[in-house]
PDB file of C-alpha atoms in Angstrom:
ATOM      1  CA  MET X   1     -27.137  34.278  54.265  1.00  0.00           C
ATOM      2  CA  ASN X   2     -24.116  32.349  53.060  1.00  0.00           C
ATOM      3  CA  LEU X   3     -21.419  34.678  51.726  1.00  0.00           C
ATOM      4  CA  GLU X   4     -18.435  32.796  50.366  1.00  0.00           C
ATOM      5  CA  PRO X   5     -15.072  34.490  51.059  1.00  0.00           C
ATOM      6  CA  LYS X   6     -14.047  33.942  47.426  1.00  0.00           C
ATOM      7  CA  LYS X   7     -17.087  35.860  46.175  1.00  0.00           C
ATOM      8  CA  ILE X   8     -16.463  38.677  48.649  1.00  0.00           C
ATOM      9  CA  LYS X   9     -12.821  38.867  47.587  1.00  0.00           C
ATOM     10  CA  ASN X  10     -13.767  38.940  43.894  1.00  0.00           C
ATOM     11  CA  CYS X  11     -16.333  41.726  44.291  1.00  0.00           C
ATOM     12  CA  LEU X  12     -13.948  43.855  46.346  1.00  0.00           C
ATOM     13  CA  GLU X  13     -11.141  43.362  43.866  1.00  0.00           C
ATOM     14  CA  SER X  14     -13.519  44.369  41.068  1.00  0.00           C
ATOM     15  CA  ALA X  15     -14.343  47.550  42.961  1.00  0.00           C
ATOM     16  CA  GLN X  16     -10.674  48.248  43.550  1.00  0.00           C
ATOM     17  CA  ASN X  17      -9.871  47.706  39.872  1.00  0.00           C
ATOM     18  CA  VAL X  18     -12.532  50.266  38.961  1.00  0.00           C
ATOM     19  CA  ARG X  19     -10.995  52.684  41.468  1.00  0.00           C
ATOM     20  CA  GLU X  20      -7.660  52.323  39.712  1.00  0.00           C
ATOM     21  CA  VAL X  21      -9.245  53.224  36.369  1.00  0.00           C
ATOM     22  CA  TYR X  22     -11.153  56.060  37.998  1.00  0.00           C
ATOM     23  CA  PHE X  23      -8.119  57.658  39.645  1.00  0.00           C
ATOM     24  CA  ALA X  24      -5.939  57.136  36.581  1.00  0.00           C
ATOM     25  CA  TYR X  25      -8.269  58.748  34.042  1.00  0.00           C
ATOM     26  CA  HIS X  26     -11.331  60.361  35.628  1.00  0.00           C
ATOM     27  CA  HIS X  27     -10.537  61.963  38.983  1.00  0.00           C
ATOM     28  CA  GLY X  28      -9.729  65.649  38.647  1.00  0.00           C
ATOM     29  CA  THR X  29      -7.237  67.461  40.848  1.00  0.00           C
ATOM     30  CA  ASN X  30     -10.015  69.711  42.140  1.00  0.00           C
ATOM     31  CA  ASP X  31     -12.484  66.893  42.844  1.00  0.00           C
ATOM     32  CA  MET X  32     -13.281  66.823  46.545  1.00  0.00           C
ATOM     33  CA  HIS X  33     -14.815  63.344  46.572  1.00  0.00           C
ATOM     34  CA  VAL X  34     -15.195  60.280  44.387  1.00  0.00           C
ATOM     35  CA  SER X  35     -17.625  60.959  41.522  1.00  0.00           C
ATOM     36  CA  VAL X  36     -20.360  58.387  40.926  1.00  0.00           C
ATOM     37  CA  ASN X  37     -21.336  60.162  37.707  1.00  0.00           C
ATOM     38  CA  LYS X  38     -17.855  59.406  36.408  1.00  0.00           C
ATOM     39  CA  LEU X  39     -18.280  55.803  37.508  1.00  0.00           C
ATOM     40  CA  LEU X  40     -21.326  55.752  35.227  1.00  0.00           C
ATOM     41  CA  GLU X  41     -19.077  56.994  32.407  1.00  0.00           C
ATOM     42  CA  ILE X  42     -16.591  54.204  33.132  1.00  0.00           C
ATOM     43  CA  VAL X  43     -19.305  51.543  33.055  1.00  0.00           C
ATOM     44  CA  ARG X  44     -20.556  52.883  29.721  1.00  0.00           C
ATOM     45  CA  SER X  45     -17.118  53.247  28.138  1.00  0.00           C
ATOM     46  CA  SER X  46     -14.628  50.804  29.683  1.00  0.00           C
ATOM     47  CA  TYR X  47     -17.224  48.047  30.230  1.00  0.00           C
ATOM     48  CA  SER X  48     -19.192  48.871  27.053  1.00  0.00           C
ATOM     49  CA  LYS X  49     -22.494  48.659  28.906  1.00  0.00           C
ATOM     50  CA  LYS X  50     -25.587  50.456  27.664  1.00  0.00           C
ATOM     51  CA  VAL X  51     -27.015  52.046  30.809  1.00  0.00           C
ATOM     52  CA  THR X  52     -29.969  54.425  31.043  1.00  0.00           C
ATOM     53  CA  LEU X  53     -30.571  56.301  34.293  1.00  0.00           C
ATOM     54  CA  TYR X  54     -33.920  57.716  35.300  1.00  0.00           C
ATOM     55  CA  PHE X  55     -35.873  58.744  38.394  1.00  0.00           C
ATOM     56  CA  HIS X  56     -39.103  57.100  39.468  1.00  0.00           C
ATOM     57  CA  GLY X  57     -42.058  59.385  40.049  1.00  0.00           C
ATOM     58  CA  ASP X  58     -42.698  57.954  43.519  1.00  0.00           C
ATOM     59  CA  SER X  59     -40.846  59.114  46.591  1.00  0.00           C
ATOM     60  CA  HIS X  60     -38.546  56.617  48.300  1.00  0.00           C
ATOM     61  CA  GLU X  61     -40.562  57.232  51.449  1.00  0.00           C
ATOM     62  CA  LYS X  62     -43.462  55.272  49.940  1.00  0.00           C
ATOM     63  CA  HIS X  63     -41.370  52.177  49.255  1.00  0.00           C
ATOM     64  CA  HIS X  64     -38.931  49.778  50.902  1.00  0.00           C
ATOM     65  CA  ILE X  65     -36.250  50.299  48.249  1.00  0.00           C
ATOM     66  CA  HIS X  66     -34.136  53.230  47.106  1.00  0.00           C
ATOM     67  CA  SER X  67     -33.382  51.985  43.595  1.00  0.00           C
ATOM     68  CA  PHE X  68     -33.650  49.036  41.257  1.00  0.00           C
ATOM     69  CA  LEU X  69     -32.100  47.674  38.075  1.00  0.00           C
ATOM     70  CA  GLN X  70     -33.928  46.347  35.033  1.00  0.00           C
ATOM     71  CA  ILE X  71     -32.082  44.185  32.518  1.00  0.00           C
ATOM     72  CA  ASN X  72     -33.618  44.336  29.061  1.00  0.00           C
ATOM     73  CA  SER X  73     -33.794  41.660  26.381  1.00  0.00           C
ATOM     74  CA  ASP X  74     -31.009  43.390  24.411  1.00  0.00           C
ATOM     75  CA  ASP X  75     -28.722  43.235  27.494  1.00  0.00           C
ATOM     76  CA  SER X  76     -29.042  46.948  28.117  1.00  0.00           C
ATOM     77  CA  TYR X  77     -29.680  48.203  31.653  1.00  0.00           C
ATOM     78  CA  ASP X  78     -32.155  50.651  33.132  1.00  0.00           C
ATOM     79  CA  ILE X  79     -31.264  52.049  36.556  1.00  0.00           C
ATOM     80  CA  CYS X  80     -34.122  53.667  38.417  1.00  0.00           C
ATOM     81  CA  LEU X  81     -33.634  55.831  41.496  1.00  0.00           C
ATOM     82  CA  MET X  82     -36.611  56.671  43.668  1.00  0.00           C
ATOM     83  CA  SER X  83     -37.406  60.376  43.995  1.00  0.00           C
ATOM     84  CA  GLY X  84     -36.841  62.610  46.987  1.00  0.00           C
ATOM     85  CA  MET X  85     -33.559  61.147  48.206  1.00  0.00           C
ATOM     86  CA  THR X  86     -30.628  63.209  49.426  1.00  0.00           C
ATOM     87  CA  ASN X  87     -27.506  63.569  47.310  1.00  0.00           C
ATOM     88  CA  CYS X  88     -25.721  61.040  49.557  1.00  0.00           C
ATOM     89  CA  TRP X  89     -28.435  58.432  49.053  1.00  0.00           C
ATOM     90  CA  ASN X  90     -28.600  59.109  45.306  1.00  0.00           C
ATOM     91  CA  ARG X  91     -24.844  58.597  45.039  1.00  0.00           C
ATOM     92  CA  PHE X  92     -24.850  55.386  47.060  1.00  0.00           C
ATOM     93  CA  ALA X  93     -27.908  53.928  45.314  1.00  0.00           C
ATOM     94  CA  LEU X  94     -26.516  54.679  41.853  1.00  0.00           C
ATOM     95  CA  CYS X  95     -23.088  53.317  42.802  1.00  0.00           C
ATOM     96  CA  LYS X  96     -24.611  50.073  44.078  1.00  0.00           C
ATOM     97  CA  GLU X  97     -26.724  49.603  40.940  1.00  0.00           C
ATOM     98  CA  LEU X  98     -23.685  50.254  38.741  1.00  0.00           C
ATOM     99  CA  PHE X  99     -21.868  47.443  40.507  1.00  0.00           C
ATOM    100  CA  HIS X 100     -24.869  45.236  39.787  1.00  0.00           C
ATOM    101  CA  VAL X 101     -24.107  46.014  36.131  1.00  0.00           C
ATOM    102  CA  ILE X 102     -20.370  45.387  36.510  1.00  0.00           C
ATOM    103  CA  LEU X 103     -20.839  42.119  38.397  1.00  0.00           C
ATOM    104  CA  ASP X 104     -23.845  40.960  36.386  1.00  0.00           C
ATOM    105  CA  GLU X 105     -24.093  37.277  35.527  1.00  0.00           C
ATOM    106  CA  GLU X 106     -27.047  35.183  34.431  1.00  0.00           C
ATOM    107  CA  SER X 107     -26.934  33.247  37.711  1.00  0.00           C
ATOM    108  CA  VAL X 108     -27.515  36.328  39.890  1.00  0.00           C
ATOM    109  CA  ARG X 109     -30.481  37.696  37.982  1.00  0.00           C
ATOM    110  CA  ASN X 110     -33.930  37.442  39.563  1.00  0.00           C
ATOM    111  CA  LYS X 111     -37.165  36.742  37.736  1.00  0.00           C
ATOM    112  CA  THR X 112     -39.347  39.228  39.578  1.00  0.00           C
ATOM    113  CA  LEU X 113     -38.653  42.063  41.994  1.00  0.00           C
ATOM    114  CA  GLN X 114     -41.270  40.802  44.439  1.00  0.00           C
ATOM    115  CA  VAL X 115     -39.767  37.303  44.693  1.00  0.00           C
ATOM    116  CA  HIS X 116     -36.302  38.788  45.022  1.00  0.00           C
ATOM    117  CA  LEU X 117     -37.328  41.108  47.848  1.00  0.00           C
ATOM    118  CA  GLN X 118     -39.055  38.278  49.698  1.00  0.00           C
ATOM    119  CA  ASP X 119     -36.015  36.040  49.424  1.00  0.00           C
ATOM    120  CA  PHE X 120     -33.611  38.797  50.439  1.00  0.00           C
ATOM    121  CA  LYS X 121     -35.686  39.705  53.486  1.00  0.00           C
ATOM    122  CA  ALA X 122     -35.927  36.050  54.541  1.00  0.00           C
ATOM    123  CA  SER X 123     -32.170  35.508  54.156  1.00  0.00           C
ATOM    124  CA  MET X 124     -31.396  38.593  56.236  1.00  0.00           C
ATOM    125  CA  MET X 125     -33.825  37.736  59.034  1.00  0.00           C
ATOM    126  CA  ASP X 126     -33.182  34.000  59.296  1.00  0.00           C
ATOM    127  CA  ALA X 127     -29.587  32.752  59.516  1.00  0.00           C
ATOM    128  CA  SER X 128     -30.689  29.289  58.365  1.00  0.00           C
ATOM    129  CA  VAL X 129     -31.803  30.691  54.990  1.00  0.00           C
ATOM    130  CA  ASP X 130     -28.883  30.891  52.563  1.00  0.00           C
ATOM    131  CA  GLY X 131     -30.714  33.084  50.095  1.00  0.00           C
ATOM    132  CA  ALA X 132     -30.777  32.922  46.312  1.00  0.00           C
ATOM    133  CA  GLU X 133     -27.834  34.124  44.251  1.00  0.00           C
ATOM    134  CA  SER X 134     -29.697  37.363  43.575  1.00  0.00           C
ATOM    135  CA  SER X 135     -29.924  38.013  47.324  1.00  0.00           C
ATOM    136  CA  VAL X 136     -26.230  37.269  47.813  1.00  0.00           C
ATOM    137  CA  SER X 137     -25.548  39.701  44.979  1.00  0.00           C
ATOM    138  CA  GLU X 138     -27.290  42.464  46.941  1.00  0.00           C
ATOM    139  CA  MET X 139     -24.714  42.202  49.709  1.00  0.00           C
ATOM    140  CA  LEU X 140     -21.770  41.828  47.336  1.00  0.00           C
ATOM    141  CA  THR X 141     -22.729  44.947  45.374  1.00  0.00           C
ATOM    142  CA  GLU X 142     -23.121  46.840  48.645  1.00  0.00           C
ATOM    143  CA  PHE X 143     -19.612  45.756  49.661  1.00  0.00           C
ATOM    144  CA  ALA X 144     -18.282  46.799  46.245  1.00  0.00           C
ATOM    145  CA  ALA X 145     -20.022  50.184  46.352  1.00  0.00           C
ATOM    146  CA  MET X 146     -18.565  50.941  49.770  1.00  0.00           C
ATOM    147  CA  GLN X 147     -15.108  49.865  48.634  1.00  0.00           C
ATOM    148  CA  PHE X 148     -15.388  52.302  45.735  1.00  0.00           C
ATOM    149  CA  LEU X 149     -16.771  55.191  47.791  1.00  0.00           C
ATOM    150  CA  PHE X 150     -15.096  54.576  51.150  1.00  0.00           C
ATOM    151  CA  PRO X 151     -12.321  51.961  50.797  1.00  0.00           C
ATOM    152  CA  TYR X 152     -11.297  49.710  53.646  1.00  0.00           C
ATOM    153  CA  ALA X 153      -7.838  51.245  54.062  1.00  0.00           C
ATOM    154  CA  LYS X 154      -9.450  54.672  54.314  1.00  0.00           C
ATOM    155  CA  ARG X 155     -11.909  53.393  56.919  1.00  0.00           C
ATOM    156  CA  LEU X 156      -9.019  52.275  59.115  1.00  0.00           C
ATOM    157  CA  LYS X 157      -7.561  55.787  58.992  1.00  0.00           C
ATOM    158  CA  VAL X 158     -10.932  57.381  59.675  1.00  0.00           C
ATOM    159  CA  ILE X 159     -11.411  55.139  62.724  1.00  0.00           C
ATOM    160  CA  GLU X 160      -8.211  56.598  64.193  1.00  0.00           C
ATOM    161  CA  GLU X 161      -9.599  60.082  63.585  1.00  0.00           C
ATOM    162  CA  PHE X 162     -12.970  59.069  65.034  1.00  0.00           C
ATOM    163  CA  GLU X 163     -11.463  57.711  68.251  1.00  0.00           C
ATOM    164  CA  LYS X 164      -9.296  60.808  68.681  1.00  0.00           C
ATOM    165  CA  ARG X 165     -12.271  63.127  68.280  1.00  0.00           C
ATOM    166  CA  VAL X 166     -14.341  61.083  70.723  1.00  0.00           C
ATOM    167  CA  SER X 167     -11.513  61.224  73.268  1.00  0.00           C
ATOM    168  CA  GLU X 168     -11.536  65.007  72.928  1.00  0.00           C
ATOM    169  CA  GLY X 169     -15.206  65.104  73.880  1.00  0.00           C
ATOM    170  CA  GLU X 170     -16.913  65.446  70.511  1.00  0.00           C
ATOM    171  CA  ALA X 171     -20.301  63.724  70.214  1.00  0.00           C
ATOM    172  CA  LYS X 172     -20.272  60.539  68.145  1.00  0.00           C
ATOM    173  CA  LYS X 173     -23.360  61.520  66.182  1.00  0.00           C
ATOM    174  CA  ASP X 174     -21.695  64.768  65.106  1.00  0.00           C
ATOM    175  CA  ILE X 175     -18.555  62.929  64.006  1.00  0.00           C
ATOM    176  CA  TYR X 176     -20.553  60.398  61.988  1.00  0.00           C
ATOM    177  CA  LYS X 177     -22.479  63.223  60.330  1.00  0.00           C
ATOM    178  CA  ASN X 178     -19.245  65.045  59.471  1.00  0.00           C
ATOM    179  CA  ILE X 179     -17.681  61.924  57.949  1.00  0.00           C
ATOM    180  CA  ALA X 180     -20.837  61.189  55.951  1.00  0.00           C
ATOM    181  CA  GLU X 181     -20.840  64.718  54.556  1.00  0.00           C
ATOM    182  CA  ARG X 182     -17.134  64.520  53.721  1.00  0.00           C
ATOM    183  CA  PHE X 183     -17.456  61.312  51.720  1.00  0.00           C
ATOM    184  CA  ARG X 184     -20.977  62.057  50.431  1.00  0.00           C
ATOM    185  CA  ILE X 185     -22.375  58.730  51.627  1.00  0.00           C
ATOM    186  CA  PRO X 186     -25.373  58.024  53.893  1.00  0.00           C
ATOM    187  CA  ARG X 187     -24.617  58.293  57.591  1.00  0.00           C
ATOM    188  CA  LEU X 188     -26.199  54.868  58.139  1.00  0.00           C
ATOM    189  CA  TYR X 189     -23.452  53.243  56.066  1.00  0.00           C
ATOM    190  CA  VAL X 190     -20.721  55.289  57.740  1.00  0.00           C
ATOM    191  CA  GLU X 191     -21.805  53.972  61.134  1.00  0.00           C
ATOM    192  CA  ASN X 192     -22.162  50.389  59.889  1.00  0.00           C
ATOM    193  CA  TYR X 193     -18.866  50.201  58.030  1.00  0.00           C
ATOM    194  CA  LEU X 194     -16.861  51.890  60.775  1.00  0.00           C
ATOM    195  CA  GLY X 195     -18.417  49.541  63.323  1.00  0.00           C
ATOM    196  CA  GLU X 196     -16.330  46.820  64.924  1.00  0.00           C
ATOM    197  CA  PHE X 197     -18.286  43.999  63.298  1.00  0.00           C
ATOM    198  CA  LEU X 198     -17.676  45.011  59.668  1.00  0.00           C
ATOM    199  CA  ILE X 199     -14.106  46.150  60.313  1.00  0.00           C
ATOM    200  CA  ASP X 200     -13.342  42.712  61.762  1.00  0.00           C
ATOM    201  CA  TYR X 201     -15.388  41.020  59.042  1.00  0.00           C
ATOM    202  CA  PHE X 202     -13.213  42.353  56.234  1.00  0.00           C
ATOM    203  CA  ASP X 203      -9.889  42.157  58.099  1.00  0.00           C
ATOM    204  CA  PRO X 204      -8.950  38.535  57.254  1.00  0.00           C
ATOM    205  CA  ILE X 205      -9.821  38.799  53.559  1.00  0.00           C
ATOM    206  CA  SER X 206      -6.626  38.711  51.505  1.00  0.00           C
ATOM    207  CA  TRP X 207      -7.672  41.583  49.211  1.00  0.00           C
ATOM    208  CA  ASN X 208      -7.149  44.221  51.926  1.00  0.00           C
ATOM    209  CA  GLU X 209      -3.543  44.983  51.055  1.00  0.00           C
ATOM    210  CA  LYS X 210      -4.835  46.082  47.661  1.00  0.00           C
ATOM    211  CA  SER X 211      -7.089  48.722  49.159  1.00  0.00           C
ATOM    212  CA  ASP X 212      -5.989  52.357  49.146  1.00  0.00           C
ATOM    213  CA  GLU X 213      -6.404  55.542  51.173  1.00  0.00           C
ATOM    214  CA  ARG X 214      -7.263  57.946  48.346  1.00  0.00           C
TER     215      ARG X 214
END
């Protein structure tokens, strides 16, 4: 998959801009973690997007996806979350779909879910396949969601904590679980985004000085 640095920078800056609005007007002093429900409020109010959220009757365990977005003819959006997910997965899936709404353009829309999933899978498994714009958008919205929920500057601080705890003999799996519970995000994404590859991947991008540790 071909991810242009400019597109990555733009999606991360969009996420950071939303964080600024969130912390200025929506984050309460007693809030223990970033609220995705309040992000939904921001998308509806500040971005003037008509978004309806509902849960699919099927369990996520029966499918290869956790959520999907439908764009209607009147430019309203339906976000569907699969049933049976944990709170962490619900939060991440909703956050990612909301950034699909925020970053939505005609060029990144896909005609059918089946074609989109086939293209995305091919682009992830074969480095020679660039992938359609809709597939690229999947990665960009993931990056944006993680920047909103677990910003890069915060990850750097957490890595210091992680290494200290490992040096003191604590099991890595227990540390990852603790961090995931603290930030209310899936453990899978905690491990991936604290990994050396993704830390190095984002390091040279010029947006990083705009990240924050809140």
